[in-house]
Amino acid sequence: MIFDTHAHYDSEQFDGDREAVLAALKEGGVGRVANIAADIPSVETTFALARTYDQVYGVLGIHPDGVPDMGEGTVERIRALVREDGGRKIVAVGEIGLDYYHRDHIPRELQKKWFVRQLELSEELGLPVVIHSREAAQDTYEILKACRTGDGCGIMHCYSYSREMAARFLDLGYYIALGGVVTFKNARAAKEVAAYVPEDRLLLETDCPYMAPVPYRGTRNDSRLLREVVKAVAALRGVSEAEAEEMTWRNANRLYRIPD
Ligand code: NI
């Protein structure tokens, strides 16, 4: 079975057929999905999705995009939802981090402040973190090193840095998640990372509705298209598709602490 460790099924792009897509996942070989919040409304919609669908788990937090709108009340709300859930379906804090590429108009100090605050929250709640980091490798690394380290403490989502940088995040205890990008022809770094990450630290993710793999690039992504990513990762690592699937399934359940 495939575990999609990063999806956004509460996106309006699924408003027309969300229920049908989620119902079809199992038949498409996808056993579990983590839906990831990004802004304040999606903290609520992610919570609702996780509580409604057996195969959907939830990750609650505010993406660097959303930090200008957040406050201490947002932190309290996330804490309250995690307590209400009582360890059943909410499995991490995220996606949180730094984005100096798309979001350079959001002051870096503000991004850092809420990144650190949400890392503290994850520690308090005893949950791992899902990290979004774009063009901010060094600052992300330094903040994580200071605030949140340890085996299985989090996921580097949509990993887009070098193999050398991957080694440093792995040393802090992080897992590395890869998606559609590994199927892109020119994605040299991502392919190198896919071959390099130790077998107990690699995860699969869609980031759907975004980032559809080849040959579906440019269309709406969903977890079933991870089949193409499994093929690419298996080829890059020189293992069978079944092995690639099995190893990433085990890793995802271990990281999110979901009984198999
Ligand atoms: Ni995402």
GROMACS .gro file of C-alpha atoms and ligand atoms in nm:
model
  261
    1MET     CA    1   0.000   0.000   0.000
    2ILE     CA    2   0.104   0.359  -0.064
    3PHE     CA    3   0.100   0.621   0.214
    4ASP     CA    4   0.061   0.975   0.079
    5THR     CA    5   0.228   1.176   0.357
    6HIS     CA    6   0.128   1.520   0.224
    7ALA     CA    7  -0.199   1.614   0.053
    8HIS     CA    8  -0.445   1.904   0.049
    9TYR     CA    9  -0.784   1.740  -0.012
   10ASP     CA   10  -0.960   2.034   0.148
   11SER     CA   11  -0.848   2.245  -0.151
   12GLU     CA   12  -1.136   2.393  -0.352
   13GLN     CA   13  -1.001   2.201  -0.652
   14PHE     CA   14  -1.162   1.893  -0.494
   15ASP     CA   15  -1.496   2.059  -0.415
   16GLY     CA   16  -1.669   1.885  -0.707
   17ASP     CA   17  -1.561   1.527  -0.635
   18ARG     CA   18  -1.376   1.507  -0.301
   19GLU     CA   19  -1.581   1.218  -0.169
   20ALA     CA   20  -1.543   1.017  -0.490
   21VAL     CA   21  -1.166   1.071  -0.506
   22LEU     CA   22  -1.115   0.972  -0.142
   23ALA     CA   23  -1.336   0.666  -0.187
   24ALA     CA   24  -1.134   0.554  -0.491
   25LEU     CA   25  -0.792   0.574  -0.322
   26LYS     CA   26  -0.785   0.224  -0.180
   27GLU     CA   27  -0.860   0.068  -0.514
   28GLY     CA   28  -0.582   0.286  -0.655
   29GLY     CA   29  -0.336   0.128  -0.410
   30VAL     CA   30  -0.333   0.414  -0.160
   31GLY     CA   31  -0.405   0.300   0.194
   32ARG     CA   32  -0.351   0.616   0.396
   33VAL     CA   33  -0.323   0.991   0.344
   34ALA     CA   34  -0.209   1.277   0.567
   35ASN     CA   35  -0.403   1.594   0.490
   36ILE     CA   36  -0.196   1.901   0.567
   37ALA     CA   37  -0.331   2.236   0.688
   38ALA     CA   38  -0.172   2.558   0.562
   39ASP     CA   39  -0.388   2.852   0.674
   40ILE     CA   40  -0.638   2.922   0.950
   41PRO     CA   41  -0.950   2.791   0.766
   42SER     CA   42  -0.767   2.473   0.661
   43VAL     CA   43  -0.685   2.392   1.022
   44GLU     CA   44  -1.060   2.344   1.065
   45THR     CA   45  -1.123   2.167   0.732
   46THR     CA   46  -0.826   1.933   0.782
   47PHE     CA   47  -0.954   1.843   1.129
   48ALA     CA   48  -1.299   1.768   0.986
   49LEU     CA   49  -1.160   1.554   0.701
   50ALA     CA   50  -0.944   1.351   0.938
   51ARG     CA   51  -1.236   1.290   1.169
   52THR     CA   52  -1.471   1.196   0.884
   53TYR     CA   53  -1.263   0.957   0.674
   54ASP     CA   54  -1.092   0.648   0.818
   55GLN     CA   55  -0.803   0.661   0.572
   56VAL     CA   56  -0.730   1.032   0.627
   57TYR     CA   57  -0.504   1.163   0.905
   58GLY     CA   58  -0.458   1.530   0.986
   59VAL     CA   59  -0.162   1.765   1.029
   60LEU     CA   60  -0.241   2.107   1.179
   61GLY     CA   61  -0.032   2.423   1.144
   62ILE     CA   62   0.022   2.747   0.952
   63HIS     CA   63   0.240   2.768   0.639
   64PRO     CA   64   0.472   3.070   0.599
   65ASP     CA   65   0.206   3.217   0.362
   66GLY     CA   66  -0.043   3.232   0.644
   67VAL     CA   67   0.166   3.371   0.929
   68PRO     CA   68   0.064   3.737   0.879
   69ASP     CA   69  -0.291   3.629   0.974
   70MET     CA   70  -0.201   3.417   1.274
   71GLY     CA   71  -0.171   3.500   1.640
   72GLU     CA   72  -0.144   3.334   1.976
   73GLY     CA   73  -0.514   3.248   1.940
   74THR     CA   74  -0.428   3.029   1.640
   75VAL     CA   75  -0.175   2.838   1.850
   76GLU     CA   76  -0.440   2.790   2.119
   77ARG     CA   77  -0.692   2.667   1.861
   78ILE     CA   78  -0.450   2.406   1.725
   79ARG     CA   79  -0.370   2.293   2.080
   80ALA     CA   80  -0.742   2.261   2.158
   81LEU     CA   81  -0.812   2.053   1.845
   82VAL     CA   82  -0.520   1.820   1.918
   83ARG     CA   83  -0.650   1.769   2.273
   84GLU     CA   84  -1.005   1.713   2.147
   85ASP     CA   85  -0.876   1.449   1.905
   86GLY     CA   86  -0.698   1.269   2.187
   87GLY     CA   87  -0.427   1.103   1.975
   88ARG     CA   88  -0.660   0.938   1.726
   89LYS     CA   89  -0.626   1.116   1.390
   90ILE     CA   90  -0.412   1.429   1.431
   91VAL     CA   91  -0.056   1.310   1.381
   92ALA     CA   92   0.172   1.616   1.340
   93VAL     CA   93   0.210   1.994   1.340
   94GLY     CA   94   0.249   2.148   0.992
   95GLU     CA   95   0.306   2.259   0.741
   96ILE     CA   96   0.535   2.517   0.899
   97GLY     CA   97   0.864   2.672   0.793
   98LEU     CA   98   1.027   2.940   0.583
   99ASP     CA   99   0.971   3.045   0.221
  100TYR     CA  100   1.208   3.306   0.081
  101TYR     CA  101   1.112   3.228  -0.280
  102HIS     CA  102   0.737   3.280  -0.324
  103ARG     CA  103   0.690   3.468   0.000
  104ASP     CA  104   0.979   3.704   0.025
  105HIS     CA  105   0.725   3.986   0.074
  106ILE     CA  106   0.645   3.834   0.414
  107PRO     CA  107   0.919   3.962   0.646
  108ARG     CA  108   1.172   3.692   0.730
  109GLU     CA  109   1.166   3.782   1.098
  110LEU     CA  110   0.789   3.728   1.106
  111GLN     CA  111   0.825   3.392   0.930
  112LYS     CA  112   1.095   3.287   1.178
  113LYS     CA  113   0.896   3.398   1.480
  114TRP     CA  114   0.593   3.181   1.396
  115PHE     CA  115   0.806   2.894   1.274
  116VAL     CA  116   0.980   2.879   1.612
  117ARG     CA  117   0.650   2.923   1.798
  118GLN     CA  118   0.494   2.628   1.613
  119LEU     CA  119   0.803   2.414   1.672
  120GLU     CA  120   0.761   2.484   2.043
  121LEU     CA  121   0.395   2.384   2.013
  122SER     CA  122   0.489   2.054   1.846
  123GLU     CA  123   0.728   1.978   2.129
  124GLU     CA  124   0.465   2.062   2.389
  125LEU     CA  125   0.209   1.838   2.215
  126GLY     CA  126   0.461   1.559   2.161
  127LEU     CA  127   0.397   1.552   1.784
  128PRO     CA  128   0.640   1.546   1.489
  129VAL     CA  129   0.651   1.841   1.246
  130VAL     CA  130   0.603   1.879   0.869
  131ILE     CA  131   0.849   2.136   0.735
  132HIS     CA  132   0.805   2.358   0.428
  133SER     CA  133   1.136   2.517   0.327
  134ARG     CA  134   1.204   2.700   0.002
  135GLU     CA  135   1.523   2.896  -0.076
  136ALA     CA  136   1.584   2.903   0.299
  137ALA     CA  137   1.801   2.599   0.365
  138GLN     CA  138   2.050   2.757   0.603
  139ASP     CA  139   1.798   2.944   0.820
  140THR     CA  140   1.571   2.637   0.832
  141TYR     CA  141   1.861   2.418   0.934
  142GLU     CA  142   1.975   2.653   1.211
  143ILE     CA  143   1.627   2.693   1.357
  144LEU     CA  144   1.560   2.318   1.353
  145LYS     CA  145   1.900   2.246   1.504
  146ALA     CA  146   1.826   2.488   1.789
  147CYS     CA  147   1.458   2.398   1.843
  148ARG     CA  148   1.364   2.049   1.730
  149THR     CA  149   1.595   1.753   1.681
  150GLY     CA  150   1.578   1.380   1.749
  151ASP     CA  151   1.503   1.060   1.562
  152GLY     CA  152   1.176   1.093   1.370
  153CYS     CA  153   1.103   1.447   1.491
  154GLY     CA  154   0.977   1.555   1.151
  155ILE     CA  155   0.955   1.555   0.771
  156MET     CA  156   1.133   1.774   0.520
  157HIS     CA  157   0.841   1.808   0.278
  158CYS     CA  158   0.884   1.850  -0.101
  159TYR     CA  159   1.257   1.835  -0.042
  160SER     CA  160   1.431   2.060  -0.297
  161TYR     CA  161   1.786   2.110  -0.169
  162SER     CA  162   2.111   1.926  -0.239
  163ARG     CA  163   2.222   1.583  -0.126
  164GLU     CA  164   2.479   1.745   0.107
  165MET     CA  165   2.205   1.946   0.275
  166ALA     CA  166   1.991   1.630   0.301
  167ALA     CA  167   2.270   1.466   0.499
  168ARG     CA  168   2.255   1.750   0.752
  169PHE     CA  169   1.875   1.728   0.795
  170LEU     CA  170   1.903   1.349   0.827
  171ASP     CA  171   2.161   1.401   1.102
  172LEU     CA  172   1.909   1.611   1.295
  173GLY     CA  173   1.666   1.315   1.278
  174TYR     CA  174   1.441   1.428   0.991
  175TYR     CA  175   1.281   1.213   0.722
  176ILE     CA  176   1.284   1.327   0.356
  177ALA     CA  177   0.962   1.332   0.149
  178LEU     CA  178   0.967   1.327  -0.231
  179GLY     CA  179   0.689   1.358  -0.486
  180GLY     CA  180   0.619   1.435  -0.850
  181VAL     CA  181   0.944   1.625  -0.897
  182VAL     CA  182   1.150   1.302  -0.908
  183THR     CA  183   0.973   1.216  -1.234
  184PHE     CA  184   1.071   1.546  -1.400
  185LYS     CA  185   1.341   1.509  -1.660
  186ASN     CA  186   1.566   1.788  -1.531
  187ALA     CA  187   1.528   1.722  -1.158
  188ARG     CA  188   1.887   1.613  -1.107
  189ALA     CA  189   1.909   1.702  -0.735
  190ALA     CA  190   1.578   1.532  -0.647
  191LYS     CA  191   1.683   1.215  -0.832
  192GLU     CA  192   2.016   1.214  -0.651
  193VAL     CA  193   1.840   1.256  -0.316
  194ALA     CA  194   1.593   0.975  -0.400
  195ALA     CA  195   1.884   0.738  -0.447
  196TYR     CA  196   2.076   0.865  -0.144
  197VAL     CA  197   1.830   0.879   0.150
  198PRO     CA  198   1.861   0.573   0.380
  199GLU     CA  199   1.579   0.325   0.330
  200ASP     CA  200   1.431   0.395   0.674
  201ARG     CA  201   1.403   0.773   0.615
  202LEU     CA  202   1.233   0.810   0.276
  203LEU     CA  203   0.867   0.909   0.233
  204LEU     CA  204   0.627   0.963  -0.059
  205GLU     CA  205   0.394   1.259  -0.098
  206THR     CA  206   0.181   1.425  -0.361
  207ASP     CA  207   0.128   1.780  -0.233
  208CYS     CA  208  -0.194   1.738  -0.434
  209PRO     CA  209  -0.374   1.910  -0.602
  210TYR     CA  210  -0.029   2.045  -0.702
  211MET     CA  211   0.286   1.881  -0.841
  212ALA     CA  212   0.143   1.606  -1.062
  213PRO     CA  213   0.411   1.365  -1.187
  214VAL     CA  214   0.506   1.298  -1.549
  215PRO     CA  215   0.307   1.214  -1.767
  216TYR     CA  216   0.027   1.403  -1.586
  217ARG     CA  217   0.221   1.724  -1.533
  218GLY     CA  218  -0.001   2.033  -1.533
  219THR     CA  219  -0.318   1.842  -1.440
  220ARG     CA  220  -0.480   1.809  -1.098
  221ASN     CA  221  -0.278   1.568  -0.887
  222ASP     CA  222  -0.421   1.307  -0.650
  223SER     CA  223  -0.269   1.030  -0.439
  224ARG     CA  224  -0.327   0.758  -0.700
  225LEU     CA  225  -0.070   0.924  -0.926
  226LEU     CA  226   0.196   0.838  -0.667
  227ARG     CA  227   0.223   0.515  -0.865
  228GLU     CA  228   0.445   0.712  -1.108
  229VAL     CA  229   0.662   0.835  -0.821
  230VAL     CA  230   0.697   0.480  -0.684
  231LYS     CA  231   0.819   0.368  -1.028
  232ALA     CA  232   1.075   0.649  -1.046
  233VAL     CA  233   1.203   0.599  -0.690
  234ALA     CA  234   1.229   0.221  -0.738
  235ALA     CA  235   1.431   0.267  -1.057
  236LEU     CA  236   1.663   0.525  -0.898
  237ARG     CA  237   1.728   0.300  -0.595
  238GLY     CA  238   1.752  -0.024  -0.791
  239VAL     CA  239   1.472  -0.195  -0.596
  240SER     CA  240   1.133  -0.332  -0.701
  241GLU     CA  241   0.821  -0.114  -0.693
  242ALA     CA  242   0.682  -0.339  -0.421
  243GLU     CA  243   0.991  -0.281  -0.207
  244ALA     CA  244   0.979   0.097  -0.258
  245GLU     CA  245   0.613   0.101  -0.161
  246GLU     CA  246   0.659  -0.123   0.142
  247MET     CA  247   0.959   0.071   0.278
  248THR     CA  248   0.790   0.412   0.247
  249TRP     CA  249   0.464   0.277   0.395
  250ARG     CA  250   0.650   0.153   0.703
  251ASN     CA  251   0.842   0.478   0.736
  252ALA     CA  252   0.527   0.692   0.717
  253ASN     CA  253   0.347   0.491   0.985
  254ARG     CA  254   0.655   0.503   1.211
  255LEU     CA  255   0.701   0.879   1.167
  256TYR     CA  256   0.331   0.962   1.219
  257ARG     CA  257   0.312   0.695   1.494
  258ILE     CA  258   0.015   0.515   1.343
  259PRO     CA  259  -0.017   0.145   1.433
  260ASP     CA  260   0.025  -0.068   1.118
  261NI      NI  261   0.176   2.134   0.091
   0.00000   0.00000   0.00000
